Short mmCIF file of C-alpha atoms and ligand atoms in Angstrom, two decimals:
data_model
loop_
_atom_site.label_atom_id
_atom_site.label_comp_id
_atom_site.label_asym_id
_atom_site.label_seq_id
_atom_site.Cartn_x
_atom_site.Cartn_y
_atom_site.Cartn_z
CA MET A 274 -5.70 11.68 22.24
CA PHE A 275 -7.78 8.97 20.55
CA LYS A 276 -6.45 5.84 22.27
CA ASN A 277 -9.85 4.49 23.29
CA ASN A 278 -11.60 5.56 20.13
CA ARG A 279 -13.49 2.72 18.42
CA ILE A 280 -12.53 3.77 14.89
CA VAL A 281 -8.85 4.15 15.76
CA GLN A 282 -8.95 0.67 17.30
CA LEU A 283 -10.94 -0.90 14.45
CA PHE A 284 -8.52 0.23 11.74
CA ASP A 285 -5.35 0.46 13.86
CA ILE A 286 -4.76 4.10 12.89
CA LYS A 287 -3.72 7.23 14.81
CA TYR A 288 -6.63 9.61 14.16
CA PRO A 289 -10.31 8.81 13.50
CA ILE A 290 -10.16 10.65 10.17
CA ILE A 291 -11.09 8.77 7.03
CA GLN A 292 -10.36 10.22 3.62
CA ALA A 293 -13.42 9.44 1.51
CA GLY A 294 -13.13 7.22 -1.54
CA MET A 295 -13.85 9.64 -4.38
CA ILE A 296 -14.00 8.91 -8.10
CA TRP A 297 -11.30 10.69 -10.12
CA ALA A 298 -9.72 12.08 -6.93
CA SER A 299 -8.55 9.36 -4.59
CA GLY A 300 -5.90 7.17 -6.16
CA TRP A 301 -2.92 5.58 -4.42
CA ARG A 302 -1.09 8.89 -3.99
CA LEU A 303 -3.80 10.54 -1.89
CA ALA A 304 -4.68 7.34 -0.01
CA SER A 305 -1.09 6.49 0.97
CA THR A 306 -0.37 10.09 2.00
CA VAL A 307 -3.38 10.25 4.30
CA SER A 308 -2.53 6.85 5.80
CA ASN A 309 1.07 7.89 6.37
CA ALA A 310 -0.25 11.03 8.11
CA GLY A 311 -2.22 8.95 10.63
CA GLY A 312 -5.69 8.86 9.05
CA LEU A 313 -7.22 6.15 6.89
CA GLY A 314 -6.62 6.70 3.19
CA ILE A 315 -9.06 5.16 0.75
CA ILE A 316 -8.64 4.35 -2.93
CA GLY A 317 -11.83 5.13 -4.87
CA ALA A 318 -12.43 2.16 -7.17
CA GLY A 319 -15.48 3.74 -8.85
CA SER A 320 -13.44 5.42 -11.56
CA MET A 321 -11.01 2.54 -12.10
CA TYR A 322 -11.09 -0.39 -14.51
CA PRO A 323 -10.16 -3.59 -12.59
CA GLU A 324 -6.53 -3.65 -13.76
CA VAL A 325 -6.14 0.04 -12.94
CA LEU A 326 -7.38 -0.68 -9.43
CA ARG A 327 -4.86 -3.51 -9.07
CA GLU A 328 -2.07 -1.11 -9.98
CA HIS A 329 -3.29 1.48 -7.45
CA ILE A 330 -3.49 -1.12 -4.69
CA GLN A 331 0.05 -2.31 -5.38
CA LYS A 332 1.42 1.25 -5.51
CA CYS A 333 -0.37 2.11 -2.27
CA GLN A 334 1.11 -0.97 -0.57
CA ALA A 335 4.56 0.14 -1.72
CA ALA A 336 4.01 3.73 -0.53
CA THR A 337 2.76 2.98 2.98
CA ASP A 338 3.03 0.30 5.62
CA LYS A 339 -0.01 1.79 7.35
CA PRO A 340 -3.58 0.51 6.92
CA PHE A 341 -5.55 1.80 3.93
CA GLY A 342 -8.84 0.85 2.30
CA VAL A 343 -10.65 0.60 -1.01
CA ASN A 344 -14.10 2.10 -1.65
CA VAL A 345 -16.36 0.09 -3.94
CA PRO A 346 -19.44 1.99 -5.15
CA MET A 347 -21.73 -0.77 -6.35
CA LEU A 348 -23.36 1.30 -9.09
CA TYR A 349 -20.31 0.93 -11.29
CA PRO A 350 -19.58 -2.03 -13.59
CA ASP A 351 -17.22 -4.99 -13.07
CA ILE A 352 -17.90 -5.23 -9.34
CA ASP A 353 -17.30 -9.00 -9.09
CA GLN A 354 -13.92 -8.60 -10.72
CA ILE A 355 -13.10 -5.62 -8.47
CA ILE A 356 -13.97 -7.66 -5.36
CA ASP A 357 -11.78 -10.56 -6.51
CA ILE A 358 -8.82 -8.24 -7.10
CA ILE A 359 -9.29 -6.67 -3.66
CA ILE A 360 -9.18 -10.12 -2.05
CA LYS A 361 -6.27 -11.36 -4.17
CA GLU A 362 -4.15 -8.27 -3.54
CA GLY A 363 -4.59 -8.58 0.23
CA VAL A 364 -6.54 -5.38 0.89
CA LYS A 365 -7.58 -5.36 4.56
CA ILE A 366 -10.34 -2.72 4.62
CA VAL A 367 -13.25 -2.18 2.19
CA PHE A 368 -15.88 0.56 2.20
CA THR A 369 -18.88 -0.46 0.07
CA SER A 370 -21.43 2.13 -1.04
CA ALA A 371 -24.36 2.79 -3.38
CA GLY A 372 -25.76 -0.72 -3.20
CA ASN A 373 -26.97 -3.52 -0.97
CA PRO A 374 -24.55 -4.28 1.91
CA ALA A 375 -25.73 -7.89 1.98
CA THR A 376 -24.20 -8.57 -1.46
CA TYR A 377 -20.50 -8.71 -0.57
CA THR A 378 -20.10 -8.32 3.19
CA SER A 379 -20.00 -12.06 4.01
CA LYS A 380 -17.56 -12.84 1.21
CA LEU A 381 -15.24 -9.99 2.20
CA LYS A 382 -15.39 -10.87 5.89
CA ALA A 383 -14.75 -14.54 5.15
CA ASN A 384 -11.49 -13.34 3.59
CA GLY A 385 -10.49 -11.46 6.75
CA ILE A 386 -11.44 -8.02 5.44
CA THR A 387 -12.91 -5.29 7.67
CA VAL A 388 -16.08 -4.06 5.97
CA VAL A 389 -17.75 -0.67 6.27
CA HIS A 390 -20.86 0.39 4.38
CA VAL A 391 -21.91 3.94 3.50
CA VAL A 392 -25.57 4.90 4.05
CA SER A 393 -27.74 8.00 4.03
CA SER A 394 -30.57 6.89 6.32
CA VAL A 395 -31.28 5.11 9.62
CA LYS A 396 -33.05 2.32 7.74
CA PHE A 397 -29.98 1.47 5.65
CA ALA A 398 -27.64 1.87 8.62
CA LEU A 399 -29.57 -0.89 10.38
CA LYS A 400 -29.64 -2.99 7.21
CA ALA A 401 -25.86 -2.67 6.97
CA GLU A 402 -25.47 -3.67 10.61
CA SER A 403 -27.67 -6.75 10.01
CA ALA A 404 -25.50 -7.63 7.01
CA GLY A 405 -22.57 -7.90 9.43
CA VAL A 406 -20.51 -4.80 8.67
CA ASP A 407 -17.85 -3.68 11.17
CA ALA A 408 -18.83 -0.01 11.00
CA VAL A 409 -21.19 2.33 9.19
CA VAL A 410 -20.58 5.65 7.47
CA ALA A 411 -23.69 7.83 7.73
CA GLU A 412 -23.51 10.52 5.08
CA GLY A 413 -25.72 13.57 5.15
CA PHE A 414 -27.32 15.66 2.40
CA GLU A 415 -24.40 18.13 2.46
CA ALA A 416 -22.02 15.61 0.90
CA GLY A 417 -20.68 15.87 -2.62
CA GLY A 418 -21.21 13.33 -5.38
CA HIS A 419 -23.75 10.53 -5.13
CA ASN A 420 -26.02 10.93 -2.19
CA GLY A 421 -29.29 9.80 -0.62
CA ARG A 422 -32.73 10.79 -1.84
CA GLU A 423 -34.06 11.66 1.62
CA GLU A 424 -32.12 14.92 1.99
CA THR A 425 -31.40 14.17 5.67
CA THR A 426 -28.66 16.49 6.90
CA THR A 427 -25.63 15.23 8.81
CA PHE A 428 -26.73 17.14 11.91
CA THR A 429 -30.02 15.21 11.91
CA LEU A 430 -28.78 11.87 10.60
CA ILE A 431 -25.92 11.20 13.04
CA PRO A 432 -27.89 11.33 16.32
CA MET A 433 -30.75 9.35 14.76
CA VAL A 434 -28.43 6.61 13.55
CA LYS A 435 -26.54 6.69 16.83
CA GLU A 436 -29.75 6.08 18.76
CA GLN A 437 -30.18 2.66 17.11
CA LEU A 438 -26.79 1.48 15.90
CA SER A 439 -24.35 -0.64 17.93
CA VAL A 440 -21.34 -0.86 15.60
CA PRO A 441 -18.97 2.14 15.30
CA LEU A 442 -20.38 5.13 13.44
CA ILE A 443 -18.50 7.40 11.06
CA ALA A 444 -20.06 10.75 10.16
CA ALA A 445 -19.76 12.19 6.66
CA GLY A 446 -21.16 15.12 4.75
CA GLY A 447 -20.31 18.75 5.51
CA ILE A 448 -17.23 17.98 7.61
CA ALA A 449 -13.96 19.63 6.56
CA THR A 450 -12.41 21.00 9.74
CA GLY A 451 -11.52 19.90 13.26
CA HIS A 452 -14.47 21.96 14.47
CA GLY A 453 -16.81 19.96 12.23
CA MET A 454 -15.13 16.76 13.40
CA LEU A 455 -15.72 17.59 17.05
CA ALA A 456 -19.35 18.55 16.34
CA ALA A 457 -19.96 15.22 14.62
CA MET A 458 -18.38 13.36 17.53
CA VAL A 459 -20.48 15.30 20.05
CA LEU A 460 -23.53 14.11 18.10
CA GLY A 461 -22.40 10.51 18.55
CA ALA A 462 -19.98 9.71 15.74
CA ASP A 463 -16.84 7.72 16.55
CA GLY A 464 -14.98 9.23 13.62
CA VAL A 465 -15.40 11.27 10.47
CA GLN A 466 -15.09 10.72 6.74
CA ILE A 467 -13.89 13.77 4.84
CA GLY A 468 -14.05 14.15 1.07
CA SER A 469 -14.16 17.71 -0.28
CA ARG A 470 -11.23 19.00 1.73
CA PHE A 471 -9.02 16.23 0.37
CA VAL A 472 -10.03 17.03 -3.21
CA ALA A 473 -8.28 20.36 -2.65
CA SER A 474 -5.00 18.59 -1.94
CA ASP A 475 -1.79 18.30 -3.96
CA GLU A 476 -2.08 14.52 -4.02
CA ALA A 477 -5.67 14.24 -5.30
CA SER A 478 -5.67 12.95 -8.86
CA SER A 479 -8.39 15.41 -9.91
CA HIS A 480 -7.62 18.03 -12.56
CA GLN A 481 -5.98 21.20 -11.22
CA LYS A 482 -8.80 23.31 -12.73
CA PHE A 483 -11.38 21.32 -10.76
CA LYS A 484 -9.38 21.75 -7.54
CA GLU A 485 -9.27 25.51 -8.18
CA GLU A 486 -13.02 25.55 -8.81
CA VAL A 487 -13.56 23.82 -5.45
CA VAL A 488 -11.49 26.53 -3.74
CA LYS A 489 -13.52 29.23 -5.55
CA ALA A 490 -16.89 27.69 -4.62
CA LYS A 491 -19.00 29.67 -2.17
CA GLU A 492 -21.99 28.81 -0.01
CA GLY A 493 -24.91 27.93 -2.28
CA ASP A 494 -22.80 27.01 -5.31
CA THR A 495 -23.65 23.28 -5.24
CA LYS A 496 -26.94 21.46 -5.70
CA LEU A 497 -28.26 17.90 -5.37
CA THR A 498 -29.85 16.96 -8.68
CA LEU A 499 -30.75 14.10 -11.06
CA LYS A 500 -32.69 12.29 -8.36
CA GLU A 501 -34.53 10.21 -10.98
CA LEU A 502 -31.21 8.55 -11.91
CA ALA A 503 -28.81 8.59 -8.96
CA PRO A 504 -28.91 11.78 -6.87
CA VAL A 505 -25.65 13.71 -7.18
CA ARG A 506 -24.41 16.97 -5.63
CA LEU A 507 -22.41 19.09 -8.02
CA ILE A 508 -21.32 22.64 -8.75
CA LYS A 509 -23.92 24.69 -10.64
CA ASN A 510 -21.96 25.01 -13.89
CA LYS A 511 -23.10 25.07 -17.52
CA PHE A 512 -23.90 21.32 -17.53
CA TYR A 513 -26.02 21.76 -14.40
CA GLN A 514 -27.90 24.67 -16.07
CA ALA A 515 -28.64 22.38 -19.03
CA VAL A 516 -30.10 19.82 -16.62
CA GLU A 517 -32.24 22.56 -15.04
CA GLU A 518 -33.48 23.70 -18.45
CA LEU A 519 -34.45 20.12 -19.31
CA TYR A 520 -36.36 19.78 -16.01
CA LYS A 521 -38.59 22.68 -17.09
CA THR A 522 -39.92 20.44 -19.88
CA ASN A 523 -40.94 17.66 -17.46
CA PRO A 524 -38.50 15.18 -19.04
CA THR A 525 -38.65 11.40 -19.01
CA LYS A 526 -35.88 9.41 -17.33
CA GLU A 527 -34.57 8.47 -20.78
CA GLN A 528 -34.22 12.15 -21.71
CA LEU A 529 -32.22 12.77 -18.54
CA ILE A 530 -29.97 9.79 -19.29
CA GLU A 531 -29.48 11.09 -22.83
CA LEU A 532 -28.46 14.55 -21.60
CA LEU A 533 -26.10 13.04 -19.01
CA GLY A 534 -24.38 10.98 -21.69
CA ARG A 535 -21.22 9.07 -20.85
CA ALA A 536 -18.26 9.99 -18.67
CA ARG A 537 -19.49 13.44 -17.57
CA ALA A 538 -17.77 12.94 -14.23
CA LYS A 539 -14.43 12.10 -15.85
CA ARG A 540 -14.78 15.07 -18.18
CA GLY A 541 -15.33 17.53 -15.36
CA MET A 542 -13.21 16.27 -12.49
CA PHE A 543 -10.37 14.47 -14.30
CA GLU A 544 -10.13 16.28 -17.63
CA GLY A 545 -10.95 19.71 -16.19
CA ASP A 546 -13.84 20.64 -18.50
CA LEU A 547 -15.50 23.05 -16.08
CA GLU A 548 -18.42 23.81 -18.38
CA GLU A 549 -19.59 20.51 -19.82
CA GLY A 550 -18.34 18.10 -17.14
CA GLU A 551 -19.86 17.07 -13.83
CA LEU A 552 -18.13 18.76 -10.86
CA GLU A 553 -19.05 16.69 -7.80
CA ILE A 554 -18.27 18.37 -4.49
CA GLY A 555 -19.90 18.96 -1.09
CA GLN A 556 -21.58 22.08 0.33
CA ILE A 557 -18.61 22.57 2.64
CA SER A 558 -16.48 23.56 -0.39
CA GLY A 559 -17.51 27.11 0.56
CA LEU A 560 -15.17 26.75 3.54
CA ILE A 561 -12.20 25.40 1.59
CA HIS A 562 -9.89 28.22 0.52
CA GLU A 563 -6.59 26.62 -0.44
CA ILE A 564 -5.05 23.59 -2.14
CA LYS A 565 -2.59 22.00 0.30
CA PRO A 566 -0.56 18.81 0.85
CA ALA A 567 -2.87 16.10 2.24
CA ALA A 568 -0.60 15.47 5.24
CA LYS A 569 -0.90 19.15 6.18
CA ILE A 570 -4.68 18.87 5.94
CA VAL A 571 -4.70 15.96 8.41
CA GLU A 572 -2.35 17.86 10.73
CA GLU A 573 -4.53 21.00 10.56
CA ILE A 574 -7.75 19.10 11.24
CA ILE A 575 -6.21 17.57 14.37
CA ALA A 576 -4.92 20.96 15.54
CA GLU A 577 -8.33 22.54 14.88
CA PHE A 578 -9.99 19.69 16.76
CA ALA A 579 -7.83 20.37 19.82
CA VAL A 580 -8.64 24.09 19.69
CA ALA A 581 -12.35 23.42 19.25
CA LYS A 582 -12.34 21.00 22.18
CA LYS A 583 -10.67 23.56 24.39
CA GLU A 584 -13.01 26.33 23.30
CA ILE A 585 -16.18 24.43 24.09
CA SER A 586 -14.92 23.31 27.49
CA ILE A 587 -14.69 26.93 28.69
P1 NDP B 821 -20.22 6.68 -17.04
O1 NDP B 821 -21.00 5.43 -16.85
O2 NDP B 821 -20.86 7.81 -17.72
O3 NDP B 821 -18.87 6.32 -17.85
C1 NDP B 821 -17.98 5.41 -17.28
C2 NDP B 821 -16.79 6.17 -16.78
O4 NDP B 821 -16.13 5.43 -15.79
C3 NDP B 821 -15.81 6.49 -17.85
O5 NDP B 821 -15.23 7.73 -17.58
C4 NDP B 821 -14.80 5.35 -17.73
O6 NDP B 821 -13.51 5.74 -18.09
C5 NDP B 821 -14.82 5.07 -16.23
N1 NDP B 821 -14.66 3.68 -15.83
C6 NDP B 821 -13.90 3.26 -14.81
N2 NDP B 821 -14.00 1.97 -14.63
C7 NDP B 821 -14.87 1.54 -15.53
C8 NDP B 821 -15.38 0.26 -15.84
N3 NDP B 821 -15.03 -0.81 -15.15
N4 NDP B 821 -16.27 0.16 -16.86
C9 NDP B 821 -16.65 1.24 -17.55
N5 NDP B 821 -16.20 2.47 -17.27
C10 NDP B 821 -15.31 2.61 -16.29
O7 NDP B 821 -19.54 7.09 -15.67
P2 NDP B 821 -19.95 8.08 -14.57
O8 NDP B 821 -18.94 8.05 -13.51
O9 NDP B 821 -20.25 9.43 -15.15
O10 NDP B 821 -21.30 7.43 -14.05
C11 NDP B 821 -21.33 6.18 -13.43
C12 NDP B 821 -22.74 5.73 -13.19
O11 NDP B 821 -23.44 6.67 -12.42
C13 NDP B 821 -23.53 5.57 -14.47
O12 NDP B 821 -24.40 4.51 -14.30
C14 NDP B 821 -24.27 6.86 -14.61
O13 NDP B 821 -25.45 6.75 -15.36
C15 NDP B 821 -24.52 7.17 -13.17
N6 NDP B 821 -24.55 8.57 -12.96
C16 NDP B 821 -25.68 9.08 -12.54
C17 NDP B 821 -25.74 10.40 -12.28
C18 NDP B 821 -26.98 10.89 -11.76
O14 NDP B 821 -27.97 10.32 -11.99
N7 NDP B 821 -27.00 11.89 -10.99
C19 NDP B 821 -24.63 11.31 -12.47
C20 NDP B 821 -23.47 10.67 -12.93
C21 NDP B 821 -23.45 9.33 -13.16
P3 NDP B 821 -13.05 5.84 -19.63
O15 NDP B 821 -13.71 7.08 -20.17
O16 NDP B 821 -11.58 5.96 -19.52
O17 NDP B 821 -13.52 4.59 -20.32
#
C-alpha cells in the first residue's frame, strides 16, 4: 500500500508509522517489536545514561534485523557521549529533539546516519531543513511530554509546515489510530509518529500503573504546563495540582524548579507513583482503552487506515 511513500523509502520500512522516542517508555523491547511489525521503532535516549543506551542499542540490534532509530532529546545531559555511542554502535537513524538541529546533524550525516529533527513550529521546521536533516517531525500541541510553547495544534501545524517544507514530513501529536493517520496524511504528512498509543503496550518499559492510568484518562485529563521551564503535557494528578497552587502565588522560575525537584518523570512513569510523579501523555489518551502488544497496535492502525480510506472515498 505504501510503496511510493517517502517515509517508507527513506527508512526502508513497510508502513509509515514511527513509534515516538519516549523517556521511560521506549527501550529496546518496544523499539524492536515495532520495527519487526513493519513500523520504525525508536529507543528514547532521554531517560538513559550513556552505558544504558549502549546496552539498549545492542539488545535492539539482536532482537531485530529491521531498521530502528534512537531519539536524542538535547535537553538532557551527556549528549556528546550519547552521540559518540550512537555512531560507534552503528545506529543508522537518529531523531533529535528539544534543541538546535544545527548542533549534531552534520556530524551524524558525515557518519552515514539518517537524521530527523522534531519541531513544533514552521520556523523550526525550516531551520531543521536548512541544517540538512532528511525529514522533519512536526508535533502539535496535543502531544504528550515536552512540547512547543506556541500551542499550535497538529491540524494547523501540518498544512502550514507542508506549504514550505521540501523534505519528507512526519506528523505527530494527537494521532493514535489509522483514522488519525489518514487525516494527517490528507493534510500533507508523509507519515506519522505515534507515542501515547505505544505507551499502552505490553512492551513499553513504563510502570504498569502508569499504563493503566493512560487507559483510564479521558478527554480533558491532560494539560500543558511549566512553560517557564520546558513546556510539558501531563495528566492532572496531585503533582500537577501542586504546580497549579504554586502558580496562584505568581512564582519565580526558581520556585518552579524547586517544586519540580529531580526525577519527577522517572517517579511517575517508571516507578508508578501516580500522585507525586510526572505522568506525561498526549490528549489522545482519552481514545486509548486497552493495553495491547505493540505488534497488534501496528496491525490495528494499518487496518483502521484501510477502513478510513475506504470510508472517505464513498
Ligand atoms: P531530572 O533532571 O529531574 O533527573 C534526571 C533523571 O534522568 C533521573 O531520573 C535519572 O535517572 C535520569 N537520567 C538518565 N540519563 C541521565 C543522565 N545522563 N544524567 C542524569 N540523569 C539521567 O530528569 P527529568 O526527566 O525529570 O527532567 C529532565 C530535564 O527536563 C531537566 O532539565 C528538568 O528540569 C526538565 N524538566 C522540565 C520540566 C518542565 O519544565 N516542564 C518537566 C520535567 C523536566 P536516575 O534517577 O536513575 O539517576
